[in-house]
Short mmCIF file of C-alpha atoms and ligand atoms in Angstrom, two decimals:
data_model
loop_
_atom_site.label_atom_id
_atom_site.label_comp_id
_atom_site.label_asym_id
_atom_site.label_seq_id
_atom_site.Cartn_x
_atom_site.Cartn_y
_atom_site.Cartn_z
CA UNK A 1 3.54 -3.50 2.04
CA UNK A 2 3.51 -7.22 2.89
CA UNK A 3 2.15 -9.40 0.07
CA UNK A 4 0.85 -12.86 0.92
CA UNK A 5 1.84 -15.94 -1.05
CA UNK A 6 -0.55 -18.25 -2.91
CA UNK A 7 -0.50 -20.78 -0.04
CA UNK A 8 -1.38 -18.02 2.43
CA UNK A 9 -4.54 -17.45 0.44
CA UNK A 10 -5.74 -20.99 1.24
CA UNK A 11 -5.76 -20.35 5.00
CA UNK A 12 -8.87 -19.79 7.06
CA UNK A 13 -10.02 -16.20 7.19
CA UNK A 14 -9.14 -13.93 10.10
CA UNK A 15 -11.68 -12.35 12.43
CA UNK A 16 -10.74 -8.69 12.73
CA UNK A 17 -12.66 -6.35 15.00
CA UNK A 18 -12.46 -2.56 14.91
CA UNK A 19 -13.44 -0.84 18.15
CA UNK A 20 -13.35 2.64 19.56
CA UNK A 21 -15.32 5.72 20.51
CA UNK A 22 -17.90 7.42 18.34
CA UNK A 23 -16.12 9.69 15.80
CA UNK A 24 -12.88 7.68 15.92
CA UNK A 25 -13.45 6.82 12.23
CA UNK A 26 -14.31 3.13 12.65
CA UNK A 27 -16.79 2.81 9.80
CA UNK A 28 -14.68 4.74 7.26
CA UNK A 29 -11.62 2.67 8.18
CA UNK A 30 -13.56 -0.61 7.99
CA UNK A 31 -14.71 0.36 4.46
CA UNK A 32 -11.13 1.23 3.42
CA UNK A 33 -9.76 -2.00 4.88
CA UNK A 34 -12.48 -4.02 3.18
CA UNK A 35 -11.73 -2.40 -0.20
CA UNK A 36 -7.96 -2.84 0.25
CA UNK A 37 -8.34 -6.55 0.95
CA UNK A 38 -10.67 -7.04 -2.03
CA UNK A 39 -8.20 -5.05 -4.16
CA UNK A 40 -5.49 -7.53 -3.15
CA UNK A 41 -7.80 -10.40 -4.19
CA UNK A 42 -8.58 -11.62 -0.69
CA UNK A 43 -12.02 -12.82 0.25
CA UNK A 44 -13.42 -10.32 2.74
CA UNK A 45 -16.74 -9.53 4.40
CA UNK A 46 -17.64 -6.36 6.29
CA UNK A 47 -20.27 -6.54 9.03
CA UNK A 48 -21.22 -4.06 11.72
CA UNK A 49 -22.92 -4.29 15.07
CA UNK A 50 -25.59 -3.49 15.86
CA UNK A 51 -26.90 -5.13 12.68
CA UNK A 52 -30.11 -3.11 12.50
CA UNK A 53 -31.62 -5.22 9.68
CA UNK A 54 -32.76 -8.22 11.76
CA UNK A 55 -35.89 -8.27 13.97
CA UNK A 56 -33.66 -7.92 17.07
CA UNK A 57 -31.66 -5.20 15.30
CA UNK A 58 -34.89 -3.28 14.62
CA UNK A 59 -35.70 -3.29 18.35
CA UNK A 60 -32.18 -2.00 19.07
CA UNK A 61 -32.56 0.69 16.41
CA UNK A 62 -35.84 1.86 17.89
CA UNK A 63 -34.27 2.02 21.38
CA UNK A 64 -31.20 3.96 20.13
CA UNK A 65 -33.44 6.47 18.36
CA UNK A 66 -35.39 7.01 21.58
CA UNK A 67 -38.58 5.57 20.08
CA UNK A 68 -38.86 2.85 22.75
CA UNK A 69 -37.79 2.35 26.35
CA UNK A 70 -36.16 -0.82 27.62
CA UNK A 71 -34.63 -1.96 30.89
CA UNK A 72 -30.81 -1.61 30.78
CA UNK A 73 -30.32 -5.38 31.13
CA UNK A 74 -32.87 -6.14 28.40
CA UNK A 75 -31.30 -3.88 25.81
CA UNK A 76 -27.89 -5.18 26.77
CA UNK A 77 -28.99 -8.75 26.11
CA UNK A 78 -30.54 -7.72 22.79
CA UNK A 79 -27.20 -6.28 21.65
CA UNK A 80 -25.58 -9.58 22.61
CA UNK A 81 -28.33 -11.64 20.94
CA UNK A 82 -27.73 -9.57 17.80
CA UNK A 83 -24.14 -10.88 17.78
CA UNK A 84 -25.22 -14.44 18.55
CA UNK A 85 -27.62 -14.48 15.60
CA UNK A 86 -24.64 -13.86 13.26
CA UNK A 87 -22.14 -16.11 15.09
CA UNK A 88 -22.76 -19.16 12.90
CA UNK A 89 -22.33 -17.25 9.68
CA UNK A 90 -19.10 -15.67 11.00
CA UNK A 91 -17.79 -19.21 11.63
CA UNK A 92 -18.78 -20.19 8.08
CA UNK A 93 -17.11 -17.19 6.42
CA UNK A 94 -13.90 -17.77 8.38
CA UNK A 95 -13.89 -21.49 7.53
CA UNK A 96 -14.18 -20.79 3.80
CA UNK A 97 -11.20 -18.44 3.89
CA UNK A 98 -13.04 -15.12 4.12
CA UNK A 99 -11.57 -12.50 6.43
CA UNK A 100 -14.40 -10.91 8.40
CA UNK A 101 -14.06 -7.25 9.39
CA UNK A 102 -16.38 -6.34 12.24
CA UNK A 103 -17.29 -2.75 13.08
CA UNK A 104 -17.91 -2.84 16.90
CA UNK A 105 -18.19 -6.08 18.83
CA UNK A 106 -18.40 -7.41 22.40
CA UNK A 107 -16.08 -4.71 23.77
CA UNK A 108 -18.52 -1.96 22.78
CA UNK A 109 -21.27 -4.21 24.09
CA UNK A 110 -19.80 -4.47 27.60
CA UNK A 111 -18.42 -0.95 27.83
CA UNK A 112 -21.46 1.04 26.68
CA UNK A 113 -23.85 -0.83 28.97
CA UNK A 114 -21.52 -0.55 31.98
CA UNK A 115 -20.99 3.16 31.25
CA UNK A 116 -24.66 3.84 31.96
CA UNK A 117 -23.87 3.76 35.68
CA UNK A 118 -26.61 1.28 36.62
CA UNK A 119 -25.33 -0.15 39.95
CA UNK A 120 -26.72 -3.58 38.98
CA UNK A 121 -24.96 -3.66 35.63
CA UNK A 122 -21.19 -3.94 36.07
CA UNK A 123 -18.67 -4.53 33.30
CA UNK A 124 -18.25 -8.07 34.59
CA UNK A 125 -21.98 -8.80 34.38
CA UNK A 126 -22.09 -7.20 30.94
CA UNK A 127 -19.37 -9.50 29.63
CA UNK A 128 -21.11 -12.77 30.52
CA UNK A 129 -23.44 -13.16 27.50
CA UNK A 130 -20.42 -12.65 25.21
CA UNK A 131 -18.74 -15.83 26.49
CA UNK A 132 -18.65 -18.40 23.68
CA UNK A 133 -18.95 -15.96 20.78
CA UNK A 134 -16.23 -16.16 18.08
CA UNK A 135 -13.08 -14.63 19.54
CA UNK A 136 -11.37 -12.01 17.35
CA UNK A 137 -7.90 -12.88 16.08
CA UNK A 138 -7.15 -9.18 16.15
CA UNK A 139 -8.90 -6.23 17.75
CA UNK A 140 -7.89 -2.82 16.47
CA UNK A 141 -8.75 -0.14 18.99
CA UNK A 142 -8.98 3.27 17.31
CA UNK A 143 -7.83 5.64 19.99
CA UNK A 144 -8.74 9.30 19.79
CA UNK A 145 -8.32 12.05 22.39
CA UNK A 146 -11.48 13.86 23.53
CA UNK A 147 -9.99 17.08 22.07
CA UNK A 148 -9.44 15.51 18.64
CA UNK A 149 -12.90 13.92 18.74
CA UNK A 150 -14.45 17.32 19.56
CA UNK A 151 -12.78 18.84 16.47
CA UNK A 152 -14.62 16.31 14.32
CA UNK A 153 -17.97 17.95 15.04
CA UNK A 154 -20.97 17.33 17.22
CA UNK A 155 -22.62 14.07 18.16
CA UNK A 156 -25.76 12.79 16.48
CA UNK A 157 -29.13 12.55 18.16
CA UNK A 158 -29.05 8.91 19.25
CA UNK A 159 -29.01 7.68 22.82
CA UNK A 160 -25.42 7.50 24.23
CA UNK A 161 -24.28 10.39 22.00
CA UNK A 162 -23.66 12.74 24.91
CA UNK A 163 -20.44 14.13 26.40
CA UNK A 164 -20.95 12.49 29.80
CA UNK A 165 -21.67 9.04 28.32
CA UNK A 166 -18.73 9.26 25.89
CA UNK A 167 -16.40 10.25 28.73
CA UNK A 168 -17.37 7.18 30.77
CA UNK A 169 -17.17 4.95 27.68
CA UNK A 170 -13.63 6.23 27.03
CA UNK A 171 -12.55 5.55 30.63
CA UNK A 172 -13.94 2.02 30.53
CA UNK A 173 -12.37 1.27 27.13
CA UNK A 174 -9.00 2.46 28.49
CA UNK A 175 -9.38 0.30 31.60
CA UNK A 176 -9.99 -2.74 29.35
CA UNK A 177 -6.74 -2.05 27.51
CA UNK A 178 -4.84 -2.25 30.82
CA UNK A 179 -6.18 -5.69 31.73
CA UNK A 180 -4.17 -8.91 31.19
CA UNK A 181 -5.10 -11.45 28.47
CA UNK A 182 -5.62 -8.75 25.87
CA UNK A 183 -2.73 -9.69 23.58
CA UNK A 184 -4.89 -9.49 20.46
CA UNK A 185 -5.64 -5.81 21.02
CA UNK A 186 -3.66 -3.38 18.88
CA UNK A 187 -4.04 0.33 19.70
CA UNK A 188 -4.10 2.61 16.64
CA UNK A 189 -3.61 6.38 16.84
CA UNK A 190 -6.84 7.49 15.18
CA UNK A 191 -5.86 11.16 15.42
CA UNK A 192 -3.64 10.82 12.32
CA UNK A 193 -4.72 11.42 8.71
CA UNK A 194 -7.16 8.93 7.14
CA UNK A 195 -4.37 7.43 5.00
CA UNK A 196 -1.97 7.07 7.94
CA UNK A 197 -4.63 5.35 10.05
CA UNK A 198 -5.49 3.06 7.11
CA UNK A 199 -1.84 2.02 6.76
CA UNK A 200 -1.46 1.46 10.52
CA UNK A 201 -4.49 -0.83 10.31
CA UNK A 202 -3.56 -2.71 7.13
CA UNK A 203 -0.12 -3.84 8.33
CA UNK A 204 -1.27 -5.73 11.46
CA UNK A 205 -4.27 -7.15 9.57
CA UNK A 206 -2.06 -8.63 6.83
CA UNK A 207 0.30 -9.92 9.52
CA UNK A 208 -2.62 -11.54 11.34
CA UNK A 209 -3.96 -13.11 8.12
CA UNK A 210 -0.49 -14.52 7.49
CA UNK A 211 -0.30 -16.03 10.98
CA UNK A 212 -3.79 -17.52 11.40
CA UNK A 213 -2.36 -21.02 10.98
CA UNK A 214 -0.20 -20.63 14.07
CA UNK A 215 -3.22 -19.27 16.00
CA UNK A 216 -5.13 -22.44 15.01
CA UNK A 217 -8.91 -22.66 14.56
CA UNK A 218 -11.08 -19.69 15.45
CA UNK A 219 -11.32 -19.46 19.25
CA UNK A 220 -14.21 -18.48 21.51
CA UNK A 221 -14.44 -15.54 23.86
CA UNK A 222 -13.92 -16.78 27.40
CA UNK A 223 -14.86 -15.42 30.81
CA UNK A 224 -11.23 -14.60 31.43
CA UNK A 225 -10.77 -12.54 28.33
CA UNK A 226 -10.32 -8.93 29.41
CA UNK A 227 -12.54 -8.97 32.48
CA UNK A 228 -11.24 -10.46 35.74
CA UNK A 229 -13.95 -12.41 37.56
CA UNK A 230 -15.38 -10.84 40.66
CA UNK A 231 -14.40 -7.26 40.05
CA UNK A 232 -14.84 -4.62 37.46
CA UNK A 233 -12.83 -1.55 36.53
CA UNK A 234 -15.75 0.49 37.85
CA UNK A 235 -14.73 -0.80 41.29
CA UNK A 236 -18.00 -2.64 41.87
CA UNK A 237 -18.00 -6.26 43.01
CA UNK A 238 -20.46 -8.69 41.47
N1 FDM B 1 -23.63 -0.18 21.22
C1 FDM B 1 -23.17 -0.92 20.19
C2 FDM B 1 -23.97 -0.75 22.43
O1 FDM B 1 -24.39 -0.08 23.37
N2 FDM B 1 -23.81 -2.11 22.59
C3 FDM B 1 -23.35 -2.89 21.59
O2 FDM B 1 -23.22 -4.13 21.76
C4 FDM B 1 -23.00 -2.29 20.34
C5 FDM B 1 -22.51 -3.13 19.20
O3 FDM B 1 -24.82 1.41 19.99
F1 FDM B 1 -23.63 4.19 20.81
C6 FDM B 1 -23.87 1.26 21.03
C7 FDM B 1 -22.68 2.07 20.59
C8 FDM B 1 -23.33 3.22 19.87
C9 FDM B 1 -24.64 2.67 19.35
O4 FDM B 1 -23.60 2.09 17.28
C10 FDM B 1 -24.77 2.53 17.86
P1 FDM B 1 -23.07 2.81 15.93
O5 FDM B 1 -21.78 2.08 15.60
O6 FDM B 1 -22.81 4.25 16.30
O7 FDM B 1 -24.15 2.63 14.91
MG1 MG B 2 -22.77 6.18 16.50
#
């Protein structure tokens, strides 16, 4: 396992996002990664989106539990606003050398909303409010086959936890992986054992933390990241 030197520990933190389908093991792996980094004496912070603790997060929580109805665009913008309300503190953690591990981010944001099939809500439209948010240095996509996911048991009772929605979400996630400008995405085989997945995650994270100096200051998500202007992988034009 790569160990970082004392000077490496004075670098800025890295922004590491973990993405993937429900049941891919994101939250368990984020916890393991967080504990591994702390165990190696790195400063680390684990956050997840949606952050259901804020006033906006409470509205999102109520919508996901089916306790309130919202227009597709409105809930989409709330998910994005939920990221924006933490953007400043992410910048601050990174600046003071803390590596921030994020469980779901803008990619889930764009993909889940576009997967709803609303003809007025394309992937391209869905990406726009993400422009300017802190750009991950590394995005780990936990890839799991529908068969493997099915073996892990049934879905919960929240909105979006249905076979048809998950199938569309998977297709859209895969189409994002094929787009240019996605160099920071690293696909992890999430069908392996928990320990194997954890190791496959830890290696690129340590590598990224080592190289943050060559990446330079934390960047911002741009309109050209992942989504080509004017078209979407759903085939709809904006
Ligand atoms: N989700 C999550 C979105 O639709 N947009 C977003 O921006 C984010 C962060 O919320 F179905 C969806 C994905 C999932 C649901 O997420 C709740 P968790 O990770 O299962 O709690
Ligand atoms: Mg879930």
